[in-house]
CSV table of C-alpha atoms in Angstrom, one decimal:
chain,number,residue,atom,x,y,z
A,1,MET,CA,81.5,111.4,120.0
A,2,ASN,CA,81.2,109.9,117.0
A,3,GLU,CA,77.7,110.2,115.2
A,4,ALA,CA,76.5,106.7,116.2
A,5,GLU,CA,77.1,107.5,119.9
A,6,GLY,CA,75.3,111.0,119.4
A,7,LEU,CA,72.2,109.6,117.8
A,8,ARG,CA,72.2,107.0,120.7
A,9,GLN,CA,71.9,109.8,123.6
A,10,ARG,CA,69.3,112.2,121.5
A,11,ARG,CA,66.9,109.0,120.8
A,12,PRO,CA,64.1,109.1,123.2
A,13,LEU,CA,62.9,106.8,125.7
A,14,ARG,CA,60.0,105.2,124.9
A,15,PRO,CA,56.9,106.2,126.9
A,16,GLN,CA,55.3,103.5,129.3
A,17,VAL,CA,51.6,102.8,128.2
A,18,ILE,CA,49.0,102.7,130.6
A,19,THR,CA,45.5,101.2,130.1
A,20,GLU,CA,42.6,100.6,131.9
A,21,ASP,CA,42.9,96.5,131.8
A,22,SER,CA,46.1,96.7,133.5
A,23,PRO,CA,44.5,96.9,137.2
A,24,ALA,CA,41.5,94.5,136.1
A,25,GLN,CA,44.2,92.2,135.0
A,26,GLU,CA,46.0,92.0,138.2
A,27,ALA,CA,42.7,91.8,140.2
A,28,LYS,CA,41.6,89.0,137.7
A,29,GLU,CA,44.9,87.2,138.5
A,30,GLY,CA,44.6,87.9,142.3
A,31,SER,CA,40.7,86.4,142.2
A,32,THR,CA,41.9,83.5,140.3
A,33,TYR,CA,44.7,82.8,143.0
A,34,SER,CA,42.4,83.3,145.7
A,35,SER,CA,39.7,80.9,144.0
A,36,LYS,CA,42.2,78.2,144.0
A,37,VAL,CA,43.3,78.6,147.6
A,38,PHE,CA,39.5,78.5,148.6
A,39,ARG,CA,39.1,75.4,146.5
A,40,VAL,CA,41.9,73.7,147.7
A,41,THR,CA,41.2,74.8,151.2
A,42,PHE,CA,37.5,73.4,150.9
A,43,LEU,CA,38.6,70.0,149.2
A,44,THR,CA,40.9,69.4,151.8
A,45,LEU,CA,38.5,69.9,154.6
A,46,ALA,CA,36.1,68.0,152.8
A,47,ALA,CA,38.2,65.1,152.5
A,48,SER,CA,39.5,65.2,156.1
A,49,LEU,CA,35.8,64.9,157.2
A,50,THR,CA,34.6,62.8,154.5
A,51,VAL,CA,37.2,59.9,154.7
A,52,PRO,CA,37.2,59.4,158.5
A,53,LEU,CA,33.3,59.2,158.2
A,54,LEU,CA,33.5,56.8,155.4
A,55,GLY,CA,35.7,55.0,157.6
A,56,VAL,CA,33.5,54.9,160.6
A,57,THR,CA,30.4,54.0,158.7
A,58,VAL,CA,32.1,51.2,156.9
A,59,LEU,CA,33.2,50.0,160.5
A,60,LEU,CA,30.2,50.5,162.5
A,61,ASP,CA,27.8,47.5,162.9
A,62,CYS,CA,24.4,48.7,161.6
A,63,PRO,CA,21.6,47.0,164.0
A,64,ILE,CA,19.2,46.5,161.1
A,65,ASP,CA,19.4,44.5,157.8
A,66,PRO,CA,17.0,46.4,155.6
A,67,GLN,CA,15.3,45.1,152.5
A,68,PRO,CA,14.3,47.1,149.6
A,69,ILE,CA,10.8,47.4,149.5
A,70,SER,CA,8.3,48.9,146.6
A,71,LEU,CA,5.6,51.3,147.3
A,72,LYS,CA,3.2,52.7,145.1
A,73,GLU,CA,2.9,56.6,144.6
A,74,PRO,CA,1.0,57.9,147.5
A,75,PRO,CA,-2.9,58.6,146.8
A,76,LEU,CA,-3.7,62.0,146.7
A,77,LEU,CA,-5.1,63.9,149.8
A,78,THR,CA,-8.1,64.6,147.7
A,79,GLY,CA,-11.9,63.8,148.3
A,80,ALA,CA,-12.8,61.7,151.4
A,81,LEU,CA,-8.9,62.6,152.2
A,82,GLU,CA,-8.7,66.1,152.0
A,83,PRO,CA,-6.5,67.7,154.9
A,84,ASN,CA,-8.5,69.1,157.8
A,85,ILE,CA,-7.8,70.1,161.3
A,86,LYS,CA,-11.1,68.0,162.6
A,87,LEU,CA,-8.9,66.3,165.0
A,88,ARG,CA,-8.0,69.2,166.8
A,89,LYS,CA,-11.7,69.8,168.1
A,90,ALA,CA,-11.2,66.6,170.1
A,91,GLU,CA,-10.7,67.1,173.9
A,92,ARG,CA,-7.8,65.6,176.0
A,93,LEU,CA,-8.7,63.3,179.0
A,94,TRP,CA,-6.4,62.3,182.0
A,95,GLU,CA,-3.6,64.4,180.8
A,96,ASN,CA,-0.1,63.4,182.4
A,97,GLN,CA,-2.3,60.5,184.3
A,98,LEU,CA,-1.5,58.1,181.7
A,99,VAL,CA,1.7,56.9,179.9
A,100,GLY,CA,1.2,55.9,176.0
A,101,PRO,CA,-2.6,54.4,176.1
A,102,GLU,CA,-2.4,52.6,172.9
A,103,SER,CA,-5.6,50.7,173.2
A,104,ILE,CA,-9.1,51.2,174.3
A,105,VAL,CA,-12.1,49.5,175.3
A,106,ASN,CA,-15.5,50.3,176.9
A,107,ILE,CA,-17.1,48.3,179.8
A,108,GLY,CA,-20.2,49.3,181.6
A,109,GLY,CA,-20.3,52.9,179.7
A,110,THR,CA,-18.3,54.7,182.0
A,111,ARG,CA,-15.1,56.4,181.5
A,112,GLU,CA,-13.9,55.5,185.2
A,113,ASP,CA,-13.3,52.1,183.9
A,114,GLU,CA,-10.6,53.1,180.8
A,115,PRO,CA,-8.0,54.1,183.5
A,116,THR,CA,-7.7,50.6,184.9
A,117,CYS,CA,-6.7,48.9,181.5
A,118,GLY,CA,-3.0,50.1,182.2
A,119,ARG,CA,-0.9,49.9,178.8
A,120,PRO,CA,-1.5,47.1,176.7
A,121,LEU,CA,-1.1,47.0,172.9
A,122,GLY,CA,-4.2,45.4,172.1
A,123,MET,CA,-7.3,45.1,174.5
A,124,ARG,CA,-11.0,43.2,173.5
A,125,VAL,CA,-13.9,42.6,175.9
A,126,GLY,CA,-14.6,39.0,176.2
A,127,PRO,CA,-18.5,37.5,176.4
A,128,ASN,CA,-18.0,37.5,180.4
A,129,ASN,CA,-16.8,41.3,180.4
A,130,THR,CA,-13.5,40.1,181.1
A,131,LEU,CA,-10.3,41.8,179.1
A,132,PHE,CA,-8.3,39.6,176.3
A,133,VAL,CA,-5.1,41.6,176.6
A,134,ALA,CA,-2.4,41.6,174.0
A,135,ASP,CA,1.2,42.1,176.0
A,136,ALA,CA,3.9,43.2,173.9
A,137,TYR,CA,6.7,41.4,176.1
A,138,TYR,CA,4.8,38.4,177.8
A,139,GLY,CA,1.9,37.2,175.2
A,140,LEU,CA,-2.0,36.9,175.5
A,141,TYR,CA,-3.6,37.5,178.9
A,142,GLU,CA,-7.4,37.3,180.3
A,143,VAL,CA,-7.6,40.1,182.8
A,144,ASN,CA,-10.9,40.3,185.0
A,145,PRO,CA,-10.9,44.0,185.9
A,146,GLY,CA,-13.2,43.7,189.3
A,147,THR,CA,-11.2,41.3,190.6
A,148,GLY,CA,-7.8,41.9,189.1
A,149,GLU,CA,-7.3,38.0,188.7
A,150,THR,CA,-5.2,37.5,185.5
A,151,LYS,CA,-4.6,34.3,183.6
A,152,VAL,CA,-1.8,33.6,180.8
A,153,LEU,CA,-3.5,32.1,177.6
A,154,VAL,CA,-0.2,32.0,175.2
A,155,SER,CA,3.1,33.0,176.4
A,156,THR,CA,6.0,34.8,174.4
A,157,LYS,CA,8.2,31.7,175.8
A,158,THR,CA,5.6,29.2,173.9
A,159,LEU,CA,7.4,27.6,170.9
A,160,ILE,CA,5.3,28.1,167.7
A,161,GLU,CA,6.1,26.3,164.8
A,162,GLY,CA,9.7,26.1,166.4
A,163,GLN,CA,9.9,30.2,166.9
A,164,LYS,CA,9.5,32.4,170.1
A,165,LEU,CA,6.7,35.2,169.8
A,166,SER,CA,8.9,38.3,170.2
A,167,PHE,CA,6.2,41.2,169.6
A,168,VAL,CA,2.7,40.4,170.4
A,169,ASN,CA,0.7,43.3,169.2
A,170,ASP,CA,-3.1,43.2,168.5
A,171,LEU,CA,-6.0,40.8,168.6
A,172,THR,CA,-9.2,40.8,167.9
A,173,VAL,CA,-12.2,38.1,169.8
A,174,THR,CA,-15.3,35.9,168.3
A,175,ARG,CA,-18.4,37.1,170.3
A,176,ASP,CA,-18.6,33.5,171.9
A,177,GLY,CA,-15.0,34.1,173.1
A,178,ARG,CA,-13.9,31.1,171.6
A,179,LYS,CA,-11.1,32.2,168.9
A,180,ILE,CA,-8.6,35.1,169.5
A,181,TYR,CA,-7.2,36.3,166.2
A,182,PHE,CA,-3.6,38.1,167.2
A,183,THR,CA,-0.2,39.6,165.5
A,184,ASP,CA,3.1,38.5,166.3
A,185,SER,CA,4.9,41.8,164.8
A,186,SER,CA,8.1,40.3,164.9
A,187,SER,CA,10.1,37.5,165.8
A,188,LYS,CA,13.2,39.4,166.0
A,189,TRP,CA,12.4,42.9,167.3
A,190,GLN,CA,10.7,43.9,170.5
A,191,ARG,CA,8.1,46.9,170.7
A,192,ARG,CA,10.6,49.4,172.1
A,193,ASP,CA,12.4,48.7,168.4
A,194,TYR,CA,9.4,49.2,166.4
A,195,LEU,CA,11.2,51.6,164.3
A,196,PHE,CA,13.8,49.2,163.4
A,197,LEU,CA,11.2,46.9,162.3
A,198,VAL,CA,9.3,49.6,160.0
A,199,MET,CA,12.5,50.4,158.3
A,200,GLU,CA,14.0,46.7,157.9
A,201,GLY,CA,10.9,45.6,156.4
A,202,THR,CA,11.1,42.1,158.0
A,203,ASP,CA,8.0,39.8,158.0
A,204,ASP,CA,5.6,38.0,160.3
A,205,GLY,CA,2.3,37.0,160.6
A,206,LEU,CA,-1.3,36.7,161.7
A,207,LEU,CA,-2.0,33.6,164.4
A,208,GLU,CA,-5.4,32.0,165.7
A,209,TYR,CA,-5.5,30.9,169.4
A,210,ASP,CA,-8.6,28.5,170.4
A,211,THR,CA,-9.4,28.9,174.1
A,212,VAL,CA,-11.2,25.6,174.4
A,213,THR,CA,-8.4,23.4,172.6
A,214,LYS,CA,-5.4,25.9,174.1
A,215,GLU,CA,-3.9,25.4,170.6
A,216,VAL,CA,-2.3,28.3,168.6
A,217,LYS,CA,-2.2,28.3,164.2
A,218,VAL,CA,-0.3,30.4,162.1
A,219,LEU,CA,-2.7,31.5,159.6
A,220,MET,CA,-0.7,34.0,157.6
A,221,VAL,CA,3.0,34.7,157.1
A,222,GLY,CA,4.9,36.9,155.0
A,223,LEU,CA,3.1,40.2,156.6
A,224,ARG,CA,5.4,43.3,156.8
A,225,PHE,CA,4.8,44.6,160.2
A,226,PRO,CA,1.5,42.8,160.9
A,227,ASN,CA,-0.4,45.4,163.6
A,228,GLY,CA,-3.7,45.9,164.3
A,229,VAL,CA,-6.4,43.3,163.5
A,230,GLN,CA,-10.3,43.3,163.7
A,231,LEU,CA,-13.0,40.5,162.6
A,232,SER,CA,-15.6,41.6,160.4
A,233,PRO,CA,-19.4,42.4,161.7
A,234,ALA,CA,-20.3,38.8,160.6
A,235,GLU,CA,-17.1,37.2,161.5
A,236,ASP,CA,-16.1,35.7,158.2
A,237,PHE,CA,-12.9,37.4,157.9
A,238,VAL,CA,-10.1,39.1,159.7
A,239,LEU,CA,-8.6,42.3,158.5
A,240,VAL,CA,-4.8,42.7,159.2
A,241,GLN,CA,-3.1,45.8,158.9
A,242,GLU,CA,0.4,45.6,157.1
A,243,THR,CA,1.9,48.9,158.7
A,244,THR,CA,5.4,48.7,156.5
A,245,MET,CA,3.5,48.4,153.4
A,246,ALA,CA,0.7,50.9,154.1
A,247,ARG,CA,-2.0,48.4,153.4
A,248,ILE,CA,-4.9,46.3,154.8
A,249,ARG,CA,-4.8,42.2,154.0
A,250,ARG,CA,-7.9,40.2,154.6
A,251,TYR,CA,-7.8,36.5,155.7
A,252,TYR,CA,-11.2,34.6,155.5
A,253,VAL,CA,-12.0,32.4,158.6
A,254,SER,CA,-15.3,30.8,157.6
A,255,GLY,CA,-17.5,30.5,154.5
A,256,LEU,CA,-16.8,29.3,150.8
A,257,MET,CA,-13.2,31.2,150.7
A,258,LYS,CA,-12.1,30.1,154.4
A,259,GLY,CA,-8.2,29.9,154.6
A,260,GLY,CA,-7.7,32.3,151.6
A,261,ALA,CA,-6.5,35.6,151.4
A,262,ASP,CA,-6.7,38.8,149.3
A,263,MET,CA,-5.8,42.9,149.8
A,264,PHE,CA,-8.5,45.0,151.0
A,265,VAL,CA,-7.1,48.6,150.9
A,266,GLU,CA,-3.6,48.9,149.4
A,267,ASN,CA,-1.3,51.8,148.8
A,268,MET,CA,-3.1,53.9,152.1
A,269,PRO,CA,-2.2,57.6,152.6
A,270,GLY,CA,-0.2,56.8,155.9
A,271,LEU,CA,1.2,53.9,158.1
A,272,PRO,CA,-2.0,52.2,159.8
A,273,ASP,CA,-1.6,51.1,163.1
A,274,ASN,CA,-5.0,49.8,164.9
A,275,ILE,CA,-8.0,49.1,163.2
A,276,ARG,CA,-11.7,49.0,164.9
A,277,LEU,CA,-15.4,49.0,163.8
A,278,SER,CA,-17.3,51.8,163.2
A,279,SER,CA,-21.0,52.3,163.9
A,280,SER,CA,-21.7,52.8,160.3
A,281,GLY,CA,-20.8,49.1,159.8
A,282,GLY,CA,-17.1,49.9,158.2
A,283,TYR,CA,-14.0,50.6,160.4
A,284,TRP,CA,-11.7,53.2,161.7
A,285,VAL,CA,-8.1,53.4,160.8
A,286,ALA,CA,-5.7,55.4,163.1
A,287,MET,CA,-2.5,56.4,161.8
A,288,ALA,CA,0.4,58.6,163.3
A,289,VAL,CA,2.7,58.8,160.3
A,290,VAL,CA,1.3,60.0,156.6
A,291,ARG,CA,2.7,59.9,152.9
A,292,PRO,CA,1.9,63.4,151.9
A,293,ASN,CA,0.8,63.7,148.2
A,294,PRO,CA,1.7,66.4,147.1
A,295,GLY,CA,4.6,66.5,149.3
A,296,PHE,CA,7.7,64.6,150.3
A,297,SER,CA,7.0,61.2,152.0
A,298,MET,CA,10.7,60.2,153.7
A,299,LEU,CA,9.2,56.4,153.9
A,300,ASP,CA,8.6,56.4,150.5
A,301,PHE,CA,12.0,57.9,149.7
A,302,LEU,CA,13.9,55.4,151.8
A,303,SER,CA,12.0,52.3,150.8
A,304,GLU,CA,14.0,51.2,148.1
A,305,LYS,CA,17.5,52.4,149.3
A,306,PRO,CA,18.5,50.0,152.0
A,307,TRP,CA,22.1,51.5,152.2
A,308,ILE,CA,20.9,54.9,153.3
A,309,LYS,CA,18.8,53.2,156.0
A,310,ARG,CA,22.1,51.4,157.2
A,311,MET,CA,24.0,54.4,157.1
A,312,ILE,CA,21.2,56.3,159.1
A,313,PHE,CA,21.2,53.8,162.2
A,314,LYS,CA,24.9,53.4,161.9
A,315,LEU,CA,24.8,57.0,163.2
A,316,LEU,CA,21.7,57.9,164.8
A,317,SER,CA,19.7,56.2,167.6
A,318,GLN,CA,16.0,55.6,166.9
A,319,GLU,CA,15.1,58.4,169.5
A,320,THR,CA,17.1,60.6,167.3
A,321,VAL,CA,15.7,59.5,163.8
A,322,THR,CA,12.3,60.1,165.5
A,323,LYS,CA,12.7,63.8,165.8
A,324,PHE,CA,12.9,63.8,162.1
A,325,VAL,CA,9.7,62.4,161.5
A,326,PRO,CA,6.8,65.1,160.9
A,327,LYS,CA,4.0,65.0,163.5
A,328,TYR,CA,0.9,64.5,161.5
A,329,SER,CA,-2.2,62.4,163.0
A,330,LEU,CA,-4.8,60.9,160.5
A,331,VAL,CA,-7.8,58.7,161.0
A,332,VAL,CA,-10.1,57.6,158.4
A,333,GLU,CA,-13.5,55.8,158.3
A,334,LEU,CA,-13.6,53.0,155.6
A,335,SER,CA,-16.8,51.3,154.2
A,336,GLU,CA,-17.4,47.6,154.7
A,337,THR,CA,-16.0,47.2,151.2
A,338,GLY,CA,-12.7,49.4,152.0
A,339,SER,CA,-13.6,52.5,150.3
A,340,TYR,CA,-12.7,55.8,152.3
A,341,ARG,CA,-16.0,57.4,153.7
A,342,ARG,CA,-14.2,60.5,155.7
A,343,SER,CA,-11.0,61.4,157.5
A,344,PHE,CA,-10.0,63.4,160.5
A,345,HIS,CA,-6.7,65.4,160.2
A,346,ASP,CA,-4.6,67.0,162.9
A,347,PRO,CA,-1.4,68.5,160.8
A,348,ASN,CA,1.8,68.7,163.3
A,349,GLY,CA,-0.2,66.7,166.0
A,350,VAL,CA,-1.2,69.9,167.7
A,351,THR,CA,-4.2,68.3,169.9
A,352,ALA,CA,-4.1,64.4,169.0
A,353,ALA,CA,-0.3,63.3,168.6
A,354,TYR,CA,0.8,59.7,167.6
A,355,VAL,CA,-2.5,58.2,167.3
A,356,SER,CA,-2.6,54.5,167.2
A,357,GLU,CA,-6.5,53.6,167.5
A,358,ALA,CA,-9.7,55.1,167.0
A,359,HIS,CA,-12.6,53.6,169.2
A,360,GLU,CA,-16.2,54.5,168.6
A,361,GLN,CA,-18.7,54.4,171.7
A,362,ASN,CA,-21.7,56.6,172.2
A,363,GLY,CA,-21.0,59.5,169.5
A,364,TYR,CA,-17.8,60.0,170.6
A,365,LEU,CA,-14.4,58.9,169.0
A,366,TYR,CA,-12.0,57.9,171.5
A,367,LEU,CA,-8.0,58.0,170.3
A,368,GLY,CA,-5.4,56.1,171.9
A,369,SER,CA,-1.8,56.9,171.7
A,370,PHE,CA,1.7,55.0,171.8
A,371,ARG,CA,3.5,58.0,173.0
A,372,SER,CA,1.2,61.0,174.2
A,373,PRO,CA,0.3,60.9,178.1
A,374,PHE,CA,-3.4,61.4,177.6
A,375,ILE,CA,-6.3,60.2,175.3
A,376,CYS,CA,-8.3,62.2,173.2
A,377,ARG,CA,-12.3,62.2,172.9
A,378,LEU,CA,-13.7,63.7,169.7
A,379,ASN,CA,-17.4,64.6,169.4
A,380,LEU,CA,-19.0,62.9,166.0
A,381,GLN,CA,-21.7,65.3,165.7
A,382,HIS,CA,-19.1,68.4,166.1
A,383,VAL,CA,-17.3,67.0,162.6
C-alpha cells in the first residue's frame, strides 16, 4: 500500500448535516404541488362549466329586448316614509275565496257587493251605479252588477292609430260618465307577462274614450309601463303612474294648460301600481315592490345593465325570477301637490302582500292585490 492509498483510507467520511429546515422545505414543496393541482383542477372545472354556459346563453333566444333605464338614487326612507309595520294591523277578508282581487270599488255601502266585482284590473263606479271595468285582455266594459248585463265599450281588437290594445290596465271616469281615461300598459305584452314589461322598459300611453261620440284618442305616449290613473277632484288633470320609472306623470284635460303634461312625483320609494283619491283631498298610492334606501335595490342595479337582464331571462322563467323579488308592501298618502303625508309598511308582506290598490271608504282603507287570495281592510283610526 502506498502512502496515498493509506491517506484515502484514513480520511473520515463527511458527516450528513441535518437541519430543521429540511422537513419544512419538503412540506413546502408538497404544498406548492398540491396548490398547483388544486388550481389546475378548479380552472378545468370552471372552464368546463363556463364554456357550455356561455355557449347556451349565446344560442338561446331572449324573450325581451331590454332598454337601459336611468333612475335616480332612491329617496331615503325617513320622515313620512319611515319604515313601520302599520299595514300588519289590517284584517284579511274573504281569504281563499278570491283570486288576485286587484281593484276595489264601493257600491251601496255594504261589503257584500265587493265579491261580485270579480277580478278586473281597473274598476270605477259610473253615475248610474254601473261599473266601468278595464279588462286586461278584452278592453273596456260597462257592467250592471244588479242584472249582470255587460256592454263592450272598447275592444282590444279595435285598431287605435293602427295599433291594437294589448294590456288594458286601469281607468278613471268623469262624474258625468262622459269621459273615460285609461292606460294601455303595453302593445306587446299581456298582463301575465308584466315582469317582461317591467324589465324590458318599453313604452305605451294614456288614452281617452268618449262614451257619447264613441271615439278613442291617444293623449300621451312614451310612458314606461303606464299603470294606475286618477282624475283630480276638480277633474282638471289626470295622474298616471309610470311604474318602471317609479314616478307619476300629470296630464291636463281642461283649463289653460289643457293638452300639456308635467311631472307630479318623481323618484318614488317603490314601483307605483294603482292610485286613488284620499278623503283629505290627496291620493293613495299602492306599491308591491320597494327601492330600499339604505339597502340594495335590484331594480336600480339592473336598470342600466340590459345584458344582465337578457342573461337572466334566457335562463330563468318569470315565476322563478319573481321568487327572488323581496316581499315588501307599501302604501303612501300624497298631498294634493304630490308631497308625502304618511306611509304604511308591511316588511316581508306578512299580512298585506302584493298590494296593488288602496281604496278609502268610511274610515277604512281597503287593499287590493294582484296575487293574494284576499283583500285587506285597515282601520285608519288605529294607525
